[in-house]
Each structure stands twice: as structure tokens, then as C-alpha cells.
mmCIF file of C-alpha atoms in Angstrom:
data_model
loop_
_atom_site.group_PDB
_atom_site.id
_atom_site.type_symbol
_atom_site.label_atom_id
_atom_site.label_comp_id
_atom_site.label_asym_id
_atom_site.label_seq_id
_atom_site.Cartn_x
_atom_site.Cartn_y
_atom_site.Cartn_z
ATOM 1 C CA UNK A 124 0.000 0.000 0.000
ATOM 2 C CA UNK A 125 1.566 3.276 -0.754
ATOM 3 C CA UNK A 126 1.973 5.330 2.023
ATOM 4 C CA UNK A 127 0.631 9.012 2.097
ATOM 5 C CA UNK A 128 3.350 11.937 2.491
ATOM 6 C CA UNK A 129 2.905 14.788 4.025
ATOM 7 C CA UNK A 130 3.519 18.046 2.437
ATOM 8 C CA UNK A 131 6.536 20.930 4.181
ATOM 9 C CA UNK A 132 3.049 23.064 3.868
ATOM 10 C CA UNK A 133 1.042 20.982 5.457
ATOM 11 C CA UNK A 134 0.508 20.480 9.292
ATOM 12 C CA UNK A 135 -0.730 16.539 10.543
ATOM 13 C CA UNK A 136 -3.848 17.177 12.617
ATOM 14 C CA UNK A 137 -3.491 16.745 16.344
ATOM 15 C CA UNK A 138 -6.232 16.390 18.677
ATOM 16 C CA UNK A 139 -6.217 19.193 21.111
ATOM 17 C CA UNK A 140 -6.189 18.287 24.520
ATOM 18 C CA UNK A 141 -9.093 19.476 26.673
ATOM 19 C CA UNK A 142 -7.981 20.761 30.013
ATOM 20 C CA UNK A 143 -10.321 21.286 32.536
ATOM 21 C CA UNK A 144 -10.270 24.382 33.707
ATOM 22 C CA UNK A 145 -10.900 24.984 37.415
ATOM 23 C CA UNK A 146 -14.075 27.169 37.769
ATOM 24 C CA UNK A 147 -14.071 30.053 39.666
ATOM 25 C CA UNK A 148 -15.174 30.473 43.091
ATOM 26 C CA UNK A 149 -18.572 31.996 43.417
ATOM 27 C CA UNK A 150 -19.475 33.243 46.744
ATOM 28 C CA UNK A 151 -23.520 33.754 46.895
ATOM 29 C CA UNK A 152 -24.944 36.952 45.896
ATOM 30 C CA UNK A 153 -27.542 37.292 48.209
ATOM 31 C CA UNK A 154 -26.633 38.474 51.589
ATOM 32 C CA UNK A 155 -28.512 38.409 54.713
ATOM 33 C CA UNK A 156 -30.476 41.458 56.783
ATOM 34 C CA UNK A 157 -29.937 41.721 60.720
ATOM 35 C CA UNK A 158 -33.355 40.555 60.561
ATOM 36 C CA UNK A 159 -33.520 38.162 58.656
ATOM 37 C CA UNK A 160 -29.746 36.372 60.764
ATOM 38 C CA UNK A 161 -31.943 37.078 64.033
ATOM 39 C CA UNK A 162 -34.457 35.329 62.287
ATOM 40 C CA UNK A 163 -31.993 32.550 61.256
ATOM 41 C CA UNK A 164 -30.344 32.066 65.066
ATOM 42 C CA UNK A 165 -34.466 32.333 66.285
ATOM 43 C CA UNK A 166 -35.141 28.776 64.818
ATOM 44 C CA UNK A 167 -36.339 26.383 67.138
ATOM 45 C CA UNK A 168 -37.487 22.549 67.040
ATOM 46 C CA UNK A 169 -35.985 19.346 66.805
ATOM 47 C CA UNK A 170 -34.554 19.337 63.698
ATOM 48 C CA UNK A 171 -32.448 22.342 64.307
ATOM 49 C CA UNK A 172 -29.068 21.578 65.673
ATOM 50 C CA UNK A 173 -27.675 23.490 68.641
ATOM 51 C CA UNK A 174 -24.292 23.070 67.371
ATOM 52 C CA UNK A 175 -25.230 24.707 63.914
ATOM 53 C CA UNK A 176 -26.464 27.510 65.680
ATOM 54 C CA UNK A 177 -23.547 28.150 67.754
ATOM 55 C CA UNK A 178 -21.236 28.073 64.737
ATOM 56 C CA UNK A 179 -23.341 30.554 62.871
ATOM 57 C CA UNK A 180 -23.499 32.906 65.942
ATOM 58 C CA UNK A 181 -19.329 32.171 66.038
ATOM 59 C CA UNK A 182 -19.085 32.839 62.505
ATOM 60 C CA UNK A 183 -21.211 36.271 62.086
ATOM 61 C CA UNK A 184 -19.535 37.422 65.260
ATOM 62 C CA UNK A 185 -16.200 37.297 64.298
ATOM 63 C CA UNK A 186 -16.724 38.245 60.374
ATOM 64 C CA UNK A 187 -15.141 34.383 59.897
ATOM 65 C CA UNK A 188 -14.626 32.628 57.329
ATOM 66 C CA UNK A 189 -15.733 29.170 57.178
ATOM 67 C CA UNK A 190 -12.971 27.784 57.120
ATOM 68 C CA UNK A 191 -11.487 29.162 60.114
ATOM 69 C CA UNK A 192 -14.521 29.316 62.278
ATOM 70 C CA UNK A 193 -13.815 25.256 61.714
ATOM 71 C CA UNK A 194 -11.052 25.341 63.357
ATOM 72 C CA UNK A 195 -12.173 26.369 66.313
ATOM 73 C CA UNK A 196 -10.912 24.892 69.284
ATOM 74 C CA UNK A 197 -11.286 25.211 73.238
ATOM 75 C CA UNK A 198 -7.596 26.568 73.614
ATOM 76 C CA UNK A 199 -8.117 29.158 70.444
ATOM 77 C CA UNK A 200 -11.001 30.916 73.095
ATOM 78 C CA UNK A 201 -9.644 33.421 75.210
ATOM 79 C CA UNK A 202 -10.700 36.340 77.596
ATOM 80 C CA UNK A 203 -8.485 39.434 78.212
ATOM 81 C CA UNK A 204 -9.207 42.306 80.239
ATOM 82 C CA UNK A 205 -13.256 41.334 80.114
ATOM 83 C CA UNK A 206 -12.854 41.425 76.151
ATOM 84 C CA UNK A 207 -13.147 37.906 74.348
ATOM 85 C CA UNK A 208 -11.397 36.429 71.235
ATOM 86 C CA UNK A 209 -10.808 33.871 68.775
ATOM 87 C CA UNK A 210 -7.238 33.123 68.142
ATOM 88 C CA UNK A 211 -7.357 32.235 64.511
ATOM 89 C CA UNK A 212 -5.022 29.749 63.555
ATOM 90 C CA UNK A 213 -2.231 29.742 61.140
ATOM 91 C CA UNK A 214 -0.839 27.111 59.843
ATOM 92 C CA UNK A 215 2.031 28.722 57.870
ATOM 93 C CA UNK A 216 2.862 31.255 60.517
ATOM 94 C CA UNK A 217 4.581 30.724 64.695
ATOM 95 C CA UNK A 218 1.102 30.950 67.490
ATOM 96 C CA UNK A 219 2.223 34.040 68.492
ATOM 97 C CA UNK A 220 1.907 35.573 65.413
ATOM 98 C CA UNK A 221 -1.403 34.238 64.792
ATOM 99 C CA UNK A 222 -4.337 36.646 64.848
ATOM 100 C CA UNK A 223 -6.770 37.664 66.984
ATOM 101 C CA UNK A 224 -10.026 38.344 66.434
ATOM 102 C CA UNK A 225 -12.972 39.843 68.859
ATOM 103 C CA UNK A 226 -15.741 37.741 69.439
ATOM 104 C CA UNK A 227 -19.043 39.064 71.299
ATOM 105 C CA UNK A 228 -19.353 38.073 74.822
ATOM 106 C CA UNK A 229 -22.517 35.789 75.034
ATOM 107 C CA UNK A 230 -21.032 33.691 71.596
ATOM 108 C CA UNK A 231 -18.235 32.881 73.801
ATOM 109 C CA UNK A 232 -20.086 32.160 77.118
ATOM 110 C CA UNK A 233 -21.651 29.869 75.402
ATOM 111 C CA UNK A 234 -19.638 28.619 73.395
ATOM 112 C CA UNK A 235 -17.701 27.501 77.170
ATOM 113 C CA UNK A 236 -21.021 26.023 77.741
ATOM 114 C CA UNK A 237 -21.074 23.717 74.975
ATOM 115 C CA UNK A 238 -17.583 22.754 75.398
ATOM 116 C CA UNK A 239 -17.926 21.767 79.457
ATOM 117 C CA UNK A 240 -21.715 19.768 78.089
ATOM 118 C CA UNK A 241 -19.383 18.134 75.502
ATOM 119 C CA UNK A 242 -16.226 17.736 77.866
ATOM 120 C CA UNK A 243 -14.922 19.221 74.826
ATOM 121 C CA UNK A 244 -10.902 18.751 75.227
ATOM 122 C CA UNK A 245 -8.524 21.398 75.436
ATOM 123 C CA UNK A 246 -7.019 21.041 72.104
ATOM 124 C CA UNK A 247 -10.400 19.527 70.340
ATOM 125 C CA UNK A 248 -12.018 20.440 67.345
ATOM 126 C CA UNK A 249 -15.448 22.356 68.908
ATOM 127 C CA UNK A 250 -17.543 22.044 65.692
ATOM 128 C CA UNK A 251 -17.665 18.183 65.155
ATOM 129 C CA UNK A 252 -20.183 15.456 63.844
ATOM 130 C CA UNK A 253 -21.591 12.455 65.757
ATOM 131 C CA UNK A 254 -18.055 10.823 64.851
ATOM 132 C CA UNK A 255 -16.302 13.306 66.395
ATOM 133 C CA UNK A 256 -14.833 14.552 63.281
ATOM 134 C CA UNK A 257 -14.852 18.286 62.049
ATOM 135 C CA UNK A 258 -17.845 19.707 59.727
ATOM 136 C CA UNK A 259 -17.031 20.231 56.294
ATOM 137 C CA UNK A 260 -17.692 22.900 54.197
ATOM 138 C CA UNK A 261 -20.734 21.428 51.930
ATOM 139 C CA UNK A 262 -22.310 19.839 55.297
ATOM 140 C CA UNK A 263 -22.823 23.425 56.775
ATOM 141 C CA UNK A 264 -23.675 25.197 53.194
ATOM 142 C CA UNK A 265 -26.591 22.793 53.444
ATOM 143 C CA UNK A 266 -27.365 23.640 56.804
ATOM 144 C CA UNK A 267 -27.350 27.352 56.074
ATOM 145 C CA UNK A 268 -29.908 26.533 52.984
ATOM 146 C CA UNK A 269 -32.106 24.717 55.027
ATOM 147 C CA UNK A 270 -32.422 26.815 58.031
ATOM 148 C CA UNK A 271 -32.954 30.149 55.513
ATOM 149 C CA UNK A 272 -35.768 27.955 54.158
ATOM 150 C CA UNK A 273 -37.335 27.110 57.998
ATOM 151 C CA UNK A 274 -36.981 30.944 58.414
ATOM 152 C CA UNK A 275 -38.921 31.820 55.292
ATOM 153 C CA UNK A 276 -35.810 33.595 54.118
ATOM 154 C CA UNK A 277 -36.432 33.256 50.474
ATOM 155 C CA UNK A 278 -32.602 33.684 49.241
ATOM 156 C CA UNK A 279 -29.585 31.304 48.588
ATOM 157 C CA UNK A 280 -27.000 31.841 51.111
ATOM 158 C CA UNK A 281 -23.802 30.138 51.468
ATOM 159 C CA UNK A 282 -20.679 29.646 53.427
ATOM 160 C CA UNK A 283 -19.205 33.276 52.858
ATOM 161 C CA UNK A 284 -22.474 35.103 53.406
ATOM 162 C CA UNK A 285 -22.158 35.513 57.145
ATOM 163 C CA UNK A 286 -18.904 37.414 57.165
ATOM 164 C CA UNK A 287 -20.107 39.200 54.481
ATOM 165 C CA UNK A 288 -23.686 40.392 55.642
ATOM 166 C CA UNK A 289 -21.396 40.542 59.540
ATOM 167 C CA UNK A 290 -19.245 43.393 57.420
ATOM 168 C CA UNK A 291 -23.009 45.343 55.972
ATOM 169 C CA UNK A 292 -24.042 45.150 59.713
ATOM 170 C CA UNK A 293 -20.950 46.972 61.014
ATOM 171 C CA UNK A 294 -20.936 49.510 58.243
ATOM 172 C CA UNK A 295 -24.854 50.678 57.510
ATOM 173 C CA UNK A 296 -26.549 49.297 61.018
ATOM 174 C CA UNK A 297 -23.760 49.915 63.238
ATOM 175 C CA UNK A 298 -22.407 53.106 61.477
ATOM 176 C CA UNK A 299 -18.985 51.766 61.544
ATOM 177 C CA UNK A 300 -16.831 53.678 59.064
ATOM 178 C CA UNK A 301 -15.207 51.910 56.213
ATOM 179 C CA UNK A 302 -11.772 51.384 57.926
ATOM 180 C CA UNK A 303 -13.382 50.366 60.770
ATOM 181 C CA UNK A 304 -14.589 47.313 58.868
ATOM 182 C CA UNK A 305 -11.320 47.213 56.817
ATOM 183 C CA UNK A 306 -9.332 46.098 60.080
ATOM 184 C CA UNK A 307 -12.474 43.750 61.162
ATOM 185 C CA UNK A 308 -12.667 41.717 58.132
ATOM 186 C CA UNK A 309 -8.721 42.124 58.389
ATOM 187 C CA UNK A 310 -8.023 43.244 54.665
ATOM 188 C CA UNK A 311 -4.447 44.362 54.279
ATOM 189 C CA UNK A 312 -6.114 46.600 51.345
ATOM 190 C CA UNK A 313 -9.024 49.438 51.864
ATOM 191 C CA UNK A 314 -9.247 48.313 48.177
ATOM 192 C CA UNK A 315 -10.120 45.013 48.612
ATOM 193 C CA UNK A 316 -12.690 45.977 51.143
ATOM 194 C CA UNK A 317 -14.612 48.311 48.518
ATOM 195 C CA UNK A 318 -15.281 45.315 46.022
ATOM 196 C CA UNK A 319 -16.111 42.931 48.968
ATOM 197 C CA UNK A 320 -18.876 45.050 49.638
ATOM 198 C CA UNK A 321 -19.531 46.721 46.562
ATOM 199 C CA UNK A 322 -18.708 50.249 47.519
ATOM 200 C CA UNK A 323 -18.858 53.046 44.569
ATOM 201 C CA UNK A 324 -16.244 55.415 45.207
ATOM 202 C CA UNK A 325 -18.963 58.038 44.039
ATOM 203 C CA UNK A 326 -20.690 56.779 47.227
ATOM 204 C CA UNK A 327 -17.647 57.711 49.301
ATOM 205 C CA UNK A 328 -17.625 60.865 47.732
ATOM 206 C CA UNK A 329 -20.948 61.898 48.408
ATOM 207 C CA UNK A 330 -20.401 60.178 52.244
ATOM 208 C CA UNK A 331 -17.496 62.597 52.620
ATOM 209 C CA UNK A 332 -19.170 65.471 51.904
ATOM 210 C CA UNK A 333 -22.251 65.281 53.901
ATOM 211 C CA UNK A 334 -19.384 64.766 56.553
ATOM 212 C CA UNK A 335 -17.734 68.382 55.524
ATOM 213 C CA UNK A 336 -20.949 70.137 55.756
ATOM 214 C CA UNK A 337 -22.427 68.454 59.346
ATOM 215 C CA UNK A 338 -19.000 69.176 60.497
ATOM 216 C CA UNK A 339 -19.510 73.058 58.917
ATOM 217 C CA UNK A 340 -23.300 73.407 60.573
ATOM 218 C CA UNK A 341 -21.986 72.242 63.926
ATOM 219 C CA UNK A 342 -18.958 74.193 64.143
ATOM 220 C CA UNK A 343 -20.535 77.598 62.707
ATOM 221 C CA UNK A 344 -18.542 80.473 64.434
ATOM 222 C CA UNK A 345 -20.569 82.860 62.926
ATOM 223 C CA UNK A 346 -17.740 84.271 60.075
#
């Protein structure tokens, strides 16, 4: 059989190969009111978990992110000066450098609660399943989902949406300025705090002047 040649001009056809290309994460959109997360941590009945609660309470007090508020263990809870924190741990970094981050006083009493119930060891994961092993991340987005459904709160949430909506409480309910929740949410970037929440410079603009002229009507010498 004569064999077929290949022209200098002509290319043989290879099959390109299809990588799979890793999708993007995509946090929800929808984020959640005060009341509709007082609504969320209201839920009673028996198939609401206490310990679900508690690490949604953990989670929104602390701006968390999942992942960390996970982590959580007995020795990570501390209480300085009547002020409470999480340590947050770092795997890549020495404990003392690790951060810490205030927590609200009744998440953490009972939070100590839970633990001493549980005889909860020192240096054992808090958030845990019947085996004793720690939550993961698509066991709690569930969670979330289903409790937002119990509370009639007609949006899909997920893991992110806590610290999220935790950063819109501080900065429109609380009236906590924007560097205020920069150092919260601990952003090394005011930058990256104005596309987590979707903050129009235009809007600081116009925030900054209504500033200028209360400051103007309340300090009006009369020149």
C-alpha cells in the first residue's frame, strides 16, 4: 500500500487536549439582613441543631470565614481584660503571630457552655459530627440553605455570606466607618474591602461630603 506523504506546507492534525479548567469560586450573591440572621439564630425545634447555631453565631460574630470558624478549638477561646477572642489559627505562621479576632461576649459564654456539656478537650475540634470529626464545608452550606428555608428567608445563602452580611451590619446598622470594617474583616487593602462590599467610590464621595458640611453646621462660628 503506498503510504501518504505529508507536504513541508502541510501540518498533521493533532487532537487538542481538553484541560479542565478549574471554575471560579462563586461566593452567593444574596446576603442576609440583621433581621432576617436574628431570624436565622431564632429557629427552634428538633430538627435544628444546637451546634449549627452556635457556629453561625461564632461565625457572624467574628466576620469568619468558614474555614477558620472550623477550626475552632477550646484553647483558640480566650478572655483578656473582660474582652473575648478567637485566636485564629495559622498554619504557615509561629502561634504568636497568629491573629486575633474579637468575638461578642454571650457567643463565647456559650460557646464555654457547649464545650464543658461536651467535655470538649482542650485542644479539640469544637464544631464536630456524631463521629467526632470536624464539619465540612458542603455539610454546613446545606445547613445554612435549610435553616434560611425554615426561616422563610427566600434567598440562597452560602458559606461566605455571614462574614459578608457581619461586614453590611458593622458599616450601615452599626455606622462603623469603612476602615473600621477594613481592620475587622482584616483586609491588608481598603481596596479590597470596597469590592467585597460593593462600595462606589462616588458613594464615598458623596459620604465625605455630607461629613464636611455636618462638620460646617456644627462648628458655625458665625464668620
Amino acid at each position: 500500500m503506498r503510504a501518504i506523504s505529508i507536504s513541508m506546507y502541510e501540518k498533521p492534525y493533532k487532537r487538542k487536549n481538553k484541560t479542565k479548567t478549574k471554575e471560579k469560586k462563586r461566593y452567593a450573591k444574596n446576603w442576609l439582613t440583621y433581621e432576617e440572621y436574628k431570624k436565622l439564630i431564632s429557629l427552634r425545634g428538633k430538627n435544628v441543631k444546637l451546634i449549627h447555631k452556635l457556629l453561625i453565631r461564632f461565625t457572624w460574630s467574628g466576620a469568619l470565614r468558614i474555614n477558620e470558624a472550623l477550626q475552632a478549638k477550646p484553647e483558640y477561646l480566650i478572655e483578656e481584660n473582660n474582652r473575648f477572642y478567637y485566636i485564629i489559627p495559622e498554619q504557615k505562621t509561629d502561634k504568636r503571630n497568629w491573629e486575633k479576632q474579637p468575638i461578642d461576649q454571650d457567643i463565647y459564654n456559650d460557646l464555654m457552655d457547649y464545650i464543658e456539656l461536651r467535655k470538649i478537650r482542650f485542644q479539640d475540634y469544637i464544631f464536630t459530627g456524631y463521629k467526632g470529626t470536624p464539619f465540612d464545608r458542603t455539610t454546613i452550606y446545606l445547613a445554612l440553605n435549610r435553616y434560611a428555608k425554615m426561616a422563610g428567608i427566600n434567598k440562597r445563602i452560602g458559606n461566605h455570606t455571614l462574614r459578608r452580611s457581619r461586614a453590611l451590619f458593622l458599616l450601615n446598622y452599626a455606622k462603623r466607618n469603612i476602615f473600621f470594617v477594613k481592620e475587622f474583616l482584616r483586609h491588608k487593602n481598603i481596596q479590597t474591602t470596597l469590592k467585597y462590599l460593593k462600595i462606589d467610590k462616588s458613594e464615598l464621595y458623596d459620604q465625605m461630603l455630607e461629613a464636611e458640611k455636618k462638620a460646617e453646621s456644627e462648628n458655625n462660628y458665625g464668620l
